[in-house]
Coordinates of C-alpha atoms and ligand atoms in Angstrom, one line a residue:
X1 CA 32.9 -4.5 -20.8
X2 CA 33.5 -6.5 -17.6
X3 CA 37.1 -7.4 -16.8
X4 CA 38.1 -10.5 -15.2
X5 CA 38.6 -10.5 -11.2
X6 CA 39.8 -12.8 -8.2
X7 CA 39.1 -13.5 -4.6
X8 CA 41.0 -15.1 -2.5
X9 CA 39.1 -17.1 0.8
X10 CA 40.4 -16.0 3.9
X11 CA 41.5 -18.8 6.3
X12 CA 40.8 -20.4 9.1
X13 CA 37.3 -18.4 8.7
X14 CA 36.9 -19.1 4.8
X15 CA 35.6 -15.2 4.4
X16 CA 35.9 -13.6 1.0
X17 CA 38.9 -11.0 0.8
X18 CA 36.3 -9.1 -1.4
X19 CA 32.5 -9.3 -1.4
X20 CA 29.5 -7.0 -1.6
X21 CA 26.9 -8.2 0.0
X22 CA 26.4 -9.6 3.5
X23 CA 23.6 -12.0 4.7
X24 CA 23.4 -12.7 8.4
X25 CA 20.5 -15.1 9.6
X26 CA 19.4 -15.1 13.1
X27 CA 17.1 -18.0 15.0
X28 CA 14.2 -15.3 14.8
X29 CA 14.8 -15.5 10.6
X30 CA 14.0 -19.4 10.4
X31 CA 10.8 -19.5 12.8
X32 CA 8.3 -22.4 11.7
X33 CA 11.5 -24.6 10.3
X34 CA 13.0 -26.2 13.2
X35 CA 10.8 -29.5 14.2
X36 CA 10.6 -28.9 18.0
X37 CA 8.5 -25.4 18.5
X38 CA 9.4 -25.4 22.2
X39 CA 12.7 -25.8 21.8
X40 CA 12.8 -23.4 19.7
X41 CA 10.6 -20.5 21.6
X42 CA 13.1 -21.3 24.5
X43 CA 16.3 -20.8 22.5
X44 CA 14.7 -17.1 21.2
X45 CA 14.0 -15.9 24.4
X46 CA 17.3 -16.1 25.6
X47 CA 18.7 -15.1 22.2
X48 CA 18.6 -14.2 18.9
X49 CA 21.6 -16.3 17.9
X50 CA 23.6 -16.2 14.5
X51 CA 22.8 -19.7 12.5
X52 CA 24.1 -18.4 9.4
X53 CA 25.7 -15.9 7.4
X54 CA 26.4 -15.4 3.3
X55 CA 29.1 -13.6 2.1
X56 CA 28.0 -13.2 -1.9
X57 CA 29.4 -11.3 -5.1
X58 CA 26.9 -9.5 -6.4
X59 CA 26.6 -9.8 -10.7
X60 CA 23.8 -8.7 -12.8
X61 CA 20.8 -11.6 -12.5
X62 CA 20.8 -12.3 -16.3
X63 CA 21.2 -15.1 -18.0
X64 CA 24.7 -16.0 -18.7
X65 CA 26.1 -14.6 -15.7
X66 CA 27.2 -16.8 -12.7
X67 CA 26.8 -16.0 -9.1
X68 CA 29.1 -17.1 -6.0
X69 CA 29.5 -16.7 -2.0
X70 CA 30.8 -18.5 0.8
X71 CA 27.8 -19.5 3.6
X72 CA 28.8 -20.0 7.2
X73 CA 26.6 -22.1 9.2
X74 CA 27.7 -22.0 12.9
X75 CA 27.5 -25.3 14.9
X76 CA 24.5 -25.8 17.5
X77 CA 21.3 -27.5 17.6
X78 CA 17.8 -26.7 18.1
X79 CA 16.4 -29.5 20.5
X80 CA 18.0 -32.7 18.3
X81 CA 17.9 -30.8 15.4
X82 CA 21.2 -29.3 13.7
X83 CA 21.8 -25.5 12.7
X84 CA 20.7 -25.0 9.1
X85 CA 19.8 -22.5 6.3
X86 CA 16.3 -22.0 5.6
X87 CA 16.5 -23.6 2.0
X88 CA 15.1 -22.9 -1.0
X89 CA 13.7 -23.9 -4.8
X90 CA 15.2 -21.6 -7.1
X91 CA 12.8 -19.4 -8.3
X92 CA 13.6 -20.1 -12.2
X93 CA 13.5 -23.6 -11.3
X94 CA 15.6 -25.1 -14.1
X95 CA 18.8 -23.6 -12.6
X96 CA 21.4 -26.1 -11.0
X97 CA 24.0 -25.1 -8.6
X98 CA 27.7 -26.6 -7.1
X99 CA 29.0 -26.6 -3.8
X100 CA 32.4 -27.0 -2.7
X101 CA 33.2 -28.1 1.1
X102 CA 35.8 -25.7 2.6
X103 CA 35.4 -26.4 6.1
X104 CA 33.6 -28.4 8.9
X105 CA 31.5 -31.2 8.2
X106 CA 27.6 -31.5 7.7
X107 CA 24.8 -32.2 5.4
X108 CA 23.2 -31.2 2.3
X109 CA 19.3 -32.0 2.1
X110 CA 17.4 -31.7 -1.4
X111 CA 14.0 -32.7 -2.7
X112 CA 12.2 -32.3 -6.1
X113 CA 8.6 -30.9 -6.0
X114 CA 7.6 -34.5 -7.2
X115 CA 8.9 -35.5 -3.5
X116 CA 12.1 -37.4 -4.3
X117 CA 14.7 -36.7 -1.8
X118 CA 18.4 -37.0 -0.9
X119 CA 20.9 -36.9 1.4
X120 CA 25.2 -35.5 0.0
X121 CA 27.7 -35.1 3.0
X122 CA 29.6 -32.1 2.9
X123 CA 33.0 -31.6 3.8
X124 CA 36.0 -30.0 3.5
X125 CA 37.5 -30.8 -0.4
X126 CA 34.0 -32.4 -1.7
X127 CA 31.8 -30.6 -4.5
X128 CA 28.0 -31.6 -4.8
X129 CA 26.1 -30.8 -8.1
X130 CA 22.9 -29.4 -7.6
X131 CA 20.9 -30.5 -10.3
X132 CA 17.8 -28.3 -11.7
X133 CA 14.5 -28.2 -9.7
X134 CA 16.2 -29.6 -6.7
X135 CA 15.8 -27.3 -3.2
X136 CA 18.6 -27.5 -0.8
X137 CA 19.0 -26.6 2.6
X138 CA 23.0 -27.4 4.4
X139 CA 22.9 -28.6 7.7
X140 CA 26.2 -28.3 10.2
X141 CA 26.1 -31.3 11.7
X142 CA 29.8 -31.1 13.2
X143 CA 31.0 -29.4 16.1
X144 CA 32.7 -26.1 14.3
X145 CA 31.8 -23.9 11.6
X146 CA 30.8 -25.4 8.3
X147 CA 31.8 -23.1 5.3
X148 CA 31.1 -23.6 1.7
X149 CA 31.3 -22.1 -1.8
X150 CA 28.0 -21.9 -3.9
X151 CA 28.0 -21.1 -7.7
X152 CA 25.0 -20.5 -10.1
X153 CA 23.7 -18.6 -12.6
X154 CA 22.5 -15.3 -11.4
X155 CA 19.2 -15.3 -12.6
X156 CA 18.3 -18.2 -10.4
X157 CA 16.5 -16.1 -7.7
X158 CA 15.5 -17.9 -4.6
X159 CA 11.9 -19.0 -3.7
X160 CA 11.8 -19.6 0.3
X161 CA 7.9 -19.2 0.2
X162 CA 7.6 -23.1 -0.8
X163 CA 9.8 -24.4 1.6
X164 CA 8.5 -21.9 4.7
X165 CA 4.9 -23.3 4.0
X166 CA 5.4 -27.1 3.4
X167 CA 8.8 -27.5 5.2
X168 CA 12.1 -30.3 4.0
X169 CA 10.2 -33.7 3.8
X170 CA 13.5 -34.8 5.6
X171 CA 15.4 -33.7 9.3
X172 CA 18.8 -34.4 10.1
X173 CA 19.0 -34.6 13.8
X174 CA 21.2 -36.0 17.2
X175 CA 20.0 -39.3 18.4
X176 CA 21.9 -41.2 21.0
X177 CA 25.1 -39.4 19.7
X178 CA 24.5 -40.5 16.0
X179 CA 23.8 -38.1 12.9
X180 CA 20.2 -39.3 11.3
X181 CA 18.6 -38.1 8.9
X182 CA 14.6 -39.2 9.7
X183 CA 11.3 -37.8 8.6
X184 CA 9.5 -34.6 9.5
X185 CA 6.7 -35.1 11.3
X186 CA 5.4 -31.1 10.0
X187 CA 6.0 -31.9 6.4
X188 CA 3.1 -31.6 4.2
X189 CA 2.5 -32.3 1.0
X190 CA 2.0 -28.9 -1.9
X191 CA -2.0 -29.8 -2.4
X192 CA -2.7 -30.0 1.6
X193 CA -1.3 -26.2 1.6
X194 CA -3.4 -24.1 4.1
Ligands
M6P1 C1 24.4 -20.9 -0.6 C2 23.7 -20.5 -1.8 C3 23.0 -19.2 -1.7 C4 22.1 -19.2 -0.5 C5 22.9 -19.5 0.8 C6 22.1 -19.6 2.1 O1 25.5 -20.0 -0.4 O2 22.8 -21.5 -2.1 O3 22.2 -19.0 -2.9 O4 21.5 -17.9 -0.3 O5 23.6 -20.8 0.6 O6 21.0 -20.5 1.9 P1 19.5 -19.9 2.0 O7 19.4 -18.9 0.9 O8 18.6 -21.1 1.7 O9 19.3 -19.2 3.3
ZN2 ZN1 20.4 -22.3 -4.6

């Protein structure tokens, strides 16, 4: 039988005291998602920067069982467009999901295979409700780190595939100094897939 155990988030980072598996994402992992290709190529050649890293609690992916981690999304910007995760559908797709802000400030992007969309800030103190069938991707759109907790059940699974082929029908980019969130020119629809 399992017995109950704690964490405690290290500050001013927001790392887990205690976790078990590691997750770093470089530029090079998140090819084909950022809107400006040139920007992008010119970025890699220099470096293979950090965007993101996961810090997760690993628990048997059954039903019943919950998973958490804390995700770090360093600040920066490819061309206009802010640091992100790659963002996924969850693979059993009526699994929901929370948030809670920790630290920084940024964006959380979601869509519905039917093509709704929205737009939740994130900040430090503020918990967003992922409901089923709703891919997310977070977005730092401030000038430090932007740390998170995620919870949801464990045998969510995560399906990038969707998202790496048709792309977030939304952006949230830099223009003139102002955070917008604006269409993405890339985006295509599930039946145009090649
Ligand atoms: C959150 C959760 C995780 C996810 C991570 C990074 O912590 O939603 O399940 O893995 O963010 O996002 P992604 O998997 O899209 O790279
Ligand atoms: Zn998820």
């Amino acid at each position: 039988m399992d017995t109950p155990f704690a964490n405690d988030l290290i500050f001013p980072q927001g790392i887990p005291s205690k976790y078990d598996n590691y997750v770093i994402r470089k530029l090079s992992s998140l090819r084909g998602q950022f809107n400006n290709l040139q920007a992008y190529e010119q970025m890699l050649a220099k470096e293979d920067t950090v965007i993101y890293e996961v810090y997760e609690v690993k628990r048997p992916e059954i039903p019943g069982e919950l998973l958490h981690g804390v995700s770090i999304i360093h600040p920066g910007k490819v061309g206009n467009e802010f640091f992100m995760t790659k963002g996924h559908f969850h693979a059993t797709l009526e699994t929901a999901e929370v948030y809670y802000g920790l630290k920084g400030q940024g964006m959380l992007v979601l869509e519905l295979p039917e093509g709704d969309w929205a737009v939740e800030e994130m900040r430090p103190g503020r918990v967003v409700y992922i409901p089923p069938r709703w891919a997310h991707r977070t977005v730092n759109t401030g000038q430090e780190d932007l740390a998170f907790l995620a919870v949801y059940p464990a045998n969510a699974g995560h399906d990038y595939g969707t998202i790496e082929d048709q792309g977030f029908r939304k952006l949230v980019v830099e223009e003139n100094g102002q955070i917008r969130v604006v269409d993405n020119p890339h985006w295509h629809s599930p039946d145009q897939r090649s």
